Backbone as a ProteinNet text record, in pm:
[ID]
protein_1_A
[PRIMARY]
XXXXXXXXXXXXXXXXXXXXXXXXXXXXXXXXXXXXXXXXXXXXXXXXXXXXXXXXXXXXXXXXXXXXXXXXXXXXXXXXXXXXXXXXXXXXXXXXXXXXXXXXXXXXXXXXXXXXXXXXXXXXXXXXXXXXXXX
[TERTIARY]
11994.5	12111.2	12154.2	12266.6	12312.5	12523.2	12593.9	12725.1	12764.5	12835.4	12937.8	13085.1	13145.7	13335.1	13319.3	13457.8	13526.2	13679.1	13760.3	13929	13854.5	13999.3	14071.3	14178.5	14309.9	14437.1	14448	14590.9	14668.6	14851.8	14894	15025	15132.9	15188.4	15307.1	15394.5	15558.5	15681.2	15703	15649.8	15748.5	15658.4	15552.3	15428.2	15498.3	15661.7	15599.6	15586.1	15592.6	15561.5	15386.9	15337.8	15200	15121.9	15146	15066.9	15022.3	15176.2	15227.7	15104.2	15146.1	15010.2	14878.2	14883.3	14652.2	14631.5	14744.4	14658.5	14707.5	14851.8	14853.6	14759.6	14750.8	14708.9	14595.4	14515.5	14425.3	14286.6	14368.8	14326.1	14217.3	14328.5	14261.6	14340.9	14269.8	14313.4	14354.3	14494.1	14522	14448.7	14414.2	14340.4	14408	14470	14592.7	14691.5	14811.8	14921.9	14996.7	14983.5	15032.6	15141.4	15273.9	15369.7	15389.5	15459.5	15471.4	15563.3	15711.7	15793.6	15852.3	15946	15965.2	15921.6	15744.7	15686	15599.5	15504.1	15414.4	15299.4	15214.5	15093.1	14994.6	14942.4	14928.7	14756.4	14656.2	14496.2	14474.1	14427.4	14303.5	14252.6	14093.5	13968.9	13950.1	13840.7	13871.2	13769.4	13783.5	13687.3	13482.9	13432	13338.9	13214	13358.9	13297.4	13454.5	13484.2	13536	13536	13348.7	13413.4	13448.7	13490.5	13568.4	13696.7	13766.4	13895.5	13986.9	14157.3	14231	14338.5	14410.7	14506	14667.3	14752.4	14827.2	14958.9	14982.7	15091.7	15214.7	15310.6	15439.1	15412.5	15503.6	15450.1	15522.2	15634.3	15660.6	15612	15559.4	15458	15290.5	15327.7	15311.8	15286.3	15383	15386.8	15508.1	15545	15694.1	15748.1	15874.2	16001.2	15950	15948.8	15924.5	15776.6	15654.8	15564.4	15510.6	15606.4	15689.9	15746.9	15885.5	15945.7	15860	15760.8	15621.3	15633.5	15484.5	15480.3	15486.9	15686.2	15705	15712.8	15676.5	15769.5	15655.4	15539	15425.7	15458.3	15432.7	15396.7	15519.7	15628.6	15695.5	15687	15611.7	15553.8	15436.8	15423.4	15252.2	15119.1	15120	15005.2	15015.9	14960.6	14848.7	14698.3	14690.9	14508.5	14479.3	14426.7	14405.6	14322.5	14294	14220.4	14137.9	13997.2	13924.9	13759.3	13842.6	13789.1	13676	13598.8	13472.5	13513.8	13510.3	13565.6	13420.1	13413.1	13353.8	13284.6	13473.7	13491.9	13630.7	13575.8	13702.9	13863.6	13762.2	13903.5	13950	13969.3	14033.2	14142.7	14074.1	14146.6	14283	14228.2	14343.9	14444	14387.9	14515.8	14555.2	14518.4	14575	14733.7	14673.7	14796.7	14838.2	14776.6	14852.6	15025.3	14957.4	15074.6	15149.4	15111.9	15252	15346.7	15435.9	15567.3	15501.1	15581.8	15605.9	15470.4	15351.6	15253.1	15220.9	15292.8	15237.6	15108.2	15072	14995.2	14917	14880.9	14854.6	14740.8	14652.6	14541.3	14438.5	14399.6	14338	14231.1	14171.9	14000.9	13941.6	13849.9	13821.2	13684.5	13534.6	13445.2	13464.5	13492.9	13483.9	13293.5	13345.1	13245	13152.2	13147.5	13062.2	13020	13017.8	12949.2	13001.5	13139.1	13221.1	13310	13344.2	13409.4	13533.5	13685	13768.1	13906.8	13948.5	14162.4	14250.3	14341.8	14395.2	14539.5	14567.1	14672.4	14770.3	14896.2	14978.7	15033	15012	15090.3	15206.6	15307.9	15437.9	15525.2	15396.1	15442.3	15385.8	15309.1	15348.9	15197	15072.8	14897.3	14887.4	14717	14725.3	14564.9	14554.6	14471.5	14355.1	14195.1	14159.8	14033.7	13974	13875.3	13774.5	13680.6	13567.8	13500.4	13376.5	13334.9	13234.1	13199.8	13077.9	12886.2	12880.8	12774.5	12621.4
4864.9	4925.7	4817.8	4888.5	4905.5	4893.8	4792.9	4777.2	4729.4	4788.8	4761.1	4746.6	4669.5	4703.5	4829.4	4876.9	4998	4977.2	4905.5	4827	4696.1	4655.7	4472.5	4581.5	4509.2	4539.6	4371.6	4432.6	4327.9	4366.3	4300	4270.4	4238.6	4310.3	4378.2	4344.6	4315.4	4346.4	4440.4	4472.7	4597.9	4627.9	4737.2	4837.7	4859.8	4837.3	4904.8	4817.4	4661.4	4526.7	4532.1	4589.2	4526.6	4636.2	4702.3	4841	4825.3	4733.4	4708.5	4564.5	4520.1	4366.7	4406.5	4492.2	4538.3	4672.5	4728.2	4798.3	4837.4	4741.3	4715.9	4535.2	4460.7	4310	4333.2	4374.6	4388.4	4450.5	4576	4717.7	4776.4	4822.9	4926.1	5014.6	5081.4	5276.3	5273.1	5381.6	5419.9	5526	5485.5	5608.9	5743.6	5656.7	5732.4	5638.3	5750.2	5692.8	5765.2	5728.6	5778.2	5711.2	5790.1	5831.8	5819	5751.5	5767.4	5669.8	5764.4	5655.7	5579.7	5612.2	5541.8	5441.7	5401.6	5321.5	5377.1	5340.2	5373.6	5269	5358.8	5264.1	5327.2	5234.5	5263.1	5197.3	5274.4	5264.2	5248.6	5122.2	5089.5	5079.1	5084.5	5062.3	4989.8	4903.1	4899.9	5004.2	4992.5	5142.9	5031.6	5000.4	4949.3	4966	4970.1	4982	5092	5147.2	5255.4	5356.1	5288.4	5314.9	5174.3	5073.8	4944.6	4983.8	4960.9	4988.1	4883.3	4853.9	4780	4847.5	4788.5	4918.4	4794.9	4861	4769	4861.2	4748.1	4770.6	4711.5	4818.1	4677.5	4592.8	4448.8	4429	4514.8	4547.7	4687	4763.1	4840.2	4942.8	4966.2	5054.4	5123.9	4966.9	4833.2	4708.1	4705.4	4758.3	4646.4	4572.1	4574.1	4508.8	4328.9	4309.6	4221.7	4105.8	4223	4170.4	4225.1	4302.8	4394.8	4182	4120.9	4001	3867.3	3890.9	3756.5	3748.1	3843.5	3917.4	3887.9	3941.2	3881.2	3769.7	3732.9	3515.6	3524.4	3564.5	3445.9	3490	3602.5	3630.4	3593.8	3564	3512.9	3322.9	3286	3143.5	3098.2	3308	3268.2	3253.6	3274.9	3202.9	3346.2	3440.5	3539.5	3550.5	3432.9	3419.5	3499.8	3516.8	3527.5	3685	3731	3783.7	3809.6	3751.1	3673.1	3855	3797.7	3926.8	3808.8	3912.4	3890.4	3948.9	3912.9	3963.8	3969.7	4036.4	3993	3917.2	3905.1	3827.3	3765	3658.3	3529.1	3543.8	3503.6	3397.6	3553.1	3703.4	3809.8	3832.5	3861.8	3878.7	3768.9	3582.4	3513.7	3528.3	3567.5	3568.3	3727.6	3833.8	3949.2	3883.4	3795.5	3800.3	3720	3569.1	3486.9	3545.5	3669.1	3695.4	3881.7	3876.6	3947.6	3924.4	3927.6	3931.7	3877.9	3843.3	3839.5	3734	3683.7	3654.6	3500.6	3459.6	3300.7	3313.9	3188.3	3112.4	2982.6	3020.1	2883.3	2745.8	2839.1	2783.8	2837.6	2791.8	2777.7	2791.7	2923.8	2901.9	2733.8	2725.5	2597.1	2570.1	2543.6	2506.3	2480.9	2488.2	2403.8	2389.3	2286.6	2162.3	2300.5	2391.8	2479.6	2591.6	2583.3	2626.2	2782	2774.6	2898.8	2847.1	2919.4	2931.8	3013.7	2969.4	3095.3	3034	3145.7	3132.8	3144.1	3045.3	3098.8	3173.9	3269.8	3339.7	3401.9	3407.9	3529.9	3587.9	3743	3841	3791.5	3940.5	3977.4	3884.8	3941.5	3912.7	3774.8	3703.2	3572.8	3557.2	3707.3	3665.3	3600	3458.1	3409	3512.6	3476.1	3585.3	3494.6	3498.3	3394.7	3505.7	3476.2	3549.1	3483.6	3479.7	3406.9	3481.1	3409.2	3529.5	3505.6	3644.2	3666.2	3626.9	3611.1	3560.4	3637.3
-3533	-3500.3	-3633.8	-3672.8	-3766.1	-3760.9	-3823.1	-3873.7	-3918.5	-4000.7	-4136.5	-4064.7	-4178.6	-4227.3	-4191.5	-4099.6	-4120	-4208.3	-4123.9	-4190	-4157.7	-4232.2	-4179.3	-4239.9	-4097.8	-4111.5	-4121.2	-4202.3	-4327.9	-4244.2	-4191.1	-4191	-4244.6	-4338.6	-4427.4	-4388.3	-4460.3	-4385.1	-4551.5	-4628.9	-4738.4	-4795.9	-4722.9	-4735.3	-4891.5	-4966.9	-5148	-5197.7	-5191.1	-5252.3	-5233.8	-5116.4	-5057.6	-5106.7	-5180.1	-5250.3	-5402.6	-5432.5	-5538	-5580.8	-5490.8	-5554.2	-5495.1	-5390	-5386.9	-5469.4	-5531.9	-5607.8	-5791.6	-5821.8	-5934.8	-5969.2	-5908.7	-5934.2	-5902	-5809.3	-5775.9	-5793.9	-5800.8	-5889.8	-5752.2	-5663.4	-5539.8	-5583.1	-5476	-5480.5	-5381.2	-5366.2	-5187.7	-5177.1	-5046	-4991.1	-4933.6	-4846.6	-4789.2	-4737.5	-4675.5	-4628.6	-4475.5	-4406.4	-4318.1	-4264.1	-4252	-4161.8	-3962.1	-3946.2	-3767.6	-3717.2	-3679.3	-3599.2	-3724.4	-3775.2	-3915.9	-3987.2	-3925.6	-3978.8	-4050.2	-4163.4	-4260.2	-4276.1	-4282	-4233.7	-4458.6	-4511.9	-4605.6	-4667.5	-4657.2	-4728.7	-4855.2	-4871.3	-5014.6	-4961.7	-5115.4	-5113.7	-5258.6	-5217.1	-5340.9	-5454.3	-5543	-5635	-5611.7	-5538.8	-5567.7	-5457.2	-5330.5	-5225.7	-5120.5	-5136.2	-5158.7	-4968.1	-4932.5	-4762.3	-4695.4	-4707.2	-4690.9	-4724.5	-4600.9	-4607.1	-4583.8	-4651.2	-4627.8	-4521.2	-4456.6	-4394.3	-4459.6	-4467.7	-4457.9	-4284.8	-4257.3	-4174.8	-4123.1	-4066.5	-4054.6	-3976.2	-3965.8	-3783.4	-3677.3	-3675	-3568.2	-3569.1	-3596	-3625.8	-3511.2	-3412	-3276.7	-3224.5	-3210.5	-3108	-3114.4	-2900	-2926.9	-2944.8	-2941.4	-3025.4	-2931.7	-2871.5	-2865.6	-2861.7	-2931.6	-2969.5	-3143.8	-3217.2	-3267.7	-3327.4	-3329.3	-3380.5	-3342.5	-3286.3	-3255.9	-3409.2	-3450.7	-3506	-3668.5	-3700.1	-3793.8	-3795.9	-3688.9	-3763.7	-3756.7	-3702.4	-3757.9	-3902	-3974.1	-4115.3	-4185.5	-4108.3	-4241.4	-4221.3	-4042.3	-4171.2	-4211.7	-4300.5	-4297.2	-4238.9	-4139.8	-3967.2	-3988.8	-4078.5	-3949.7	-4021.2	-4089.4	-4131.6	-4266.7	-4313.8	-4505.5	-4487.4	-4606.2	-4677.7	-4731.7	-4720.4	-4821.3	-4902.3	-5057.9	-5165.7	-5191.2	-5297	-5372.1	-5500.2	-5624	-5805.4	-5872.8	-5898.7	-6027.3	-6139.8	-6202.7	-6318.9	-6250.3	-6193.4	-6053.1	-6197.4	-6295.6	-6402.3	-6502.4	-6464.2	-6489.8	-6415.9	-6364.1	-6201.6	-6177.8	-6192.6	-6153.2	-6304.2	-6417.8	-6523.5	-6488.9	-6484.6	-6385.1	-6309.7	-6190.1	-6070.8	-6167.5	-6247.2	-6289.2	-6348.7	-6406.2	-6498	-6480.7	-6339.2	-6227	-6187.8	-6151.7	-6125.6	-5980.5	-5944	-5735.4	-5681.1	-5845	-5651.6	-5775.6	-5639.5	-5608.3	-5586.5	-5729.8	-5712.1	-5594.5	-5571.5	-5506.3	-5491.2	-5547.7	-5655.1	-5736	-5844	-6001	-5925.3	-6028.8	-6009.3	-5961.1	-5855.2	-5799.1	-5740.3	-5822.1	-5803.7	-5640.5	-5518.7	-5406.2	-5327.7	-5221	-5209	-5059.3	-5045.5	-4981.1	-5083.8	-5200.5	-5258.2	-5362.3	-5328.2	-5400.5	-5540.4	-5660.8	-5721.2	-5639.9	-5668.1	-5536.1	-5655.6	-5608.4	-5586.6	-5506.9	-5456.3	-5336.9	-5444	-5314.4	-5344.9	-5207.4	-5251.9	-5119	-5215.2	-5124.1	-5177.2	-5071.8	-5122	-5135.9	-4991.8	-4812.5	-4782.7	-4636.4	-4813	-4756.3	-4697.8	-4648.4	-4684.4	-4679.7	-4671.2	-4814.1	-4886.1	-4980.8	-5006	-5138.7	-5087.7	-5114.1	-5200.4	-5337.4	-5351.1	-5487.6	-5432	-5450.5	-5599.2	-5703.2	-5754.2	-5660.3	-5733	-5746	-5746.3	-5744.4	-5716.8	-5858.2
[MASK]
+++++++++++++++++++++++++++++++++++++++++++++++++++++++++++++++++++++++++++++++++++++++++++++++++++++++++++++++++++++++++++++++++++++++

């Protein structure tokens, strides 16, 4: 049996700002956009792994009003988890992110005790994005 990752969903409150971050700062490509009932889902993929999708959606998209409000509140607090990525050149990614408008740097390149060197950023919605150096 073989299982692989198909898509990871990331909740964002401003799809345009999130697309600019993941596309322009992190170098992903927009592969599709779907609109339904006033909401938009945007799918991006890293060029090196086109089969893996990062799907951006709004807290209220496809959810009840009550659930949407609860998720929006967690998003506003930065409590929806994190996105973990890997880069071939961590320093280049860090320099690009540090020079981009509106990118919050949480942690500069650091050698971690668990054996990776990584950085931490927040996307425009406040989601934590950790990027480690590829081996």
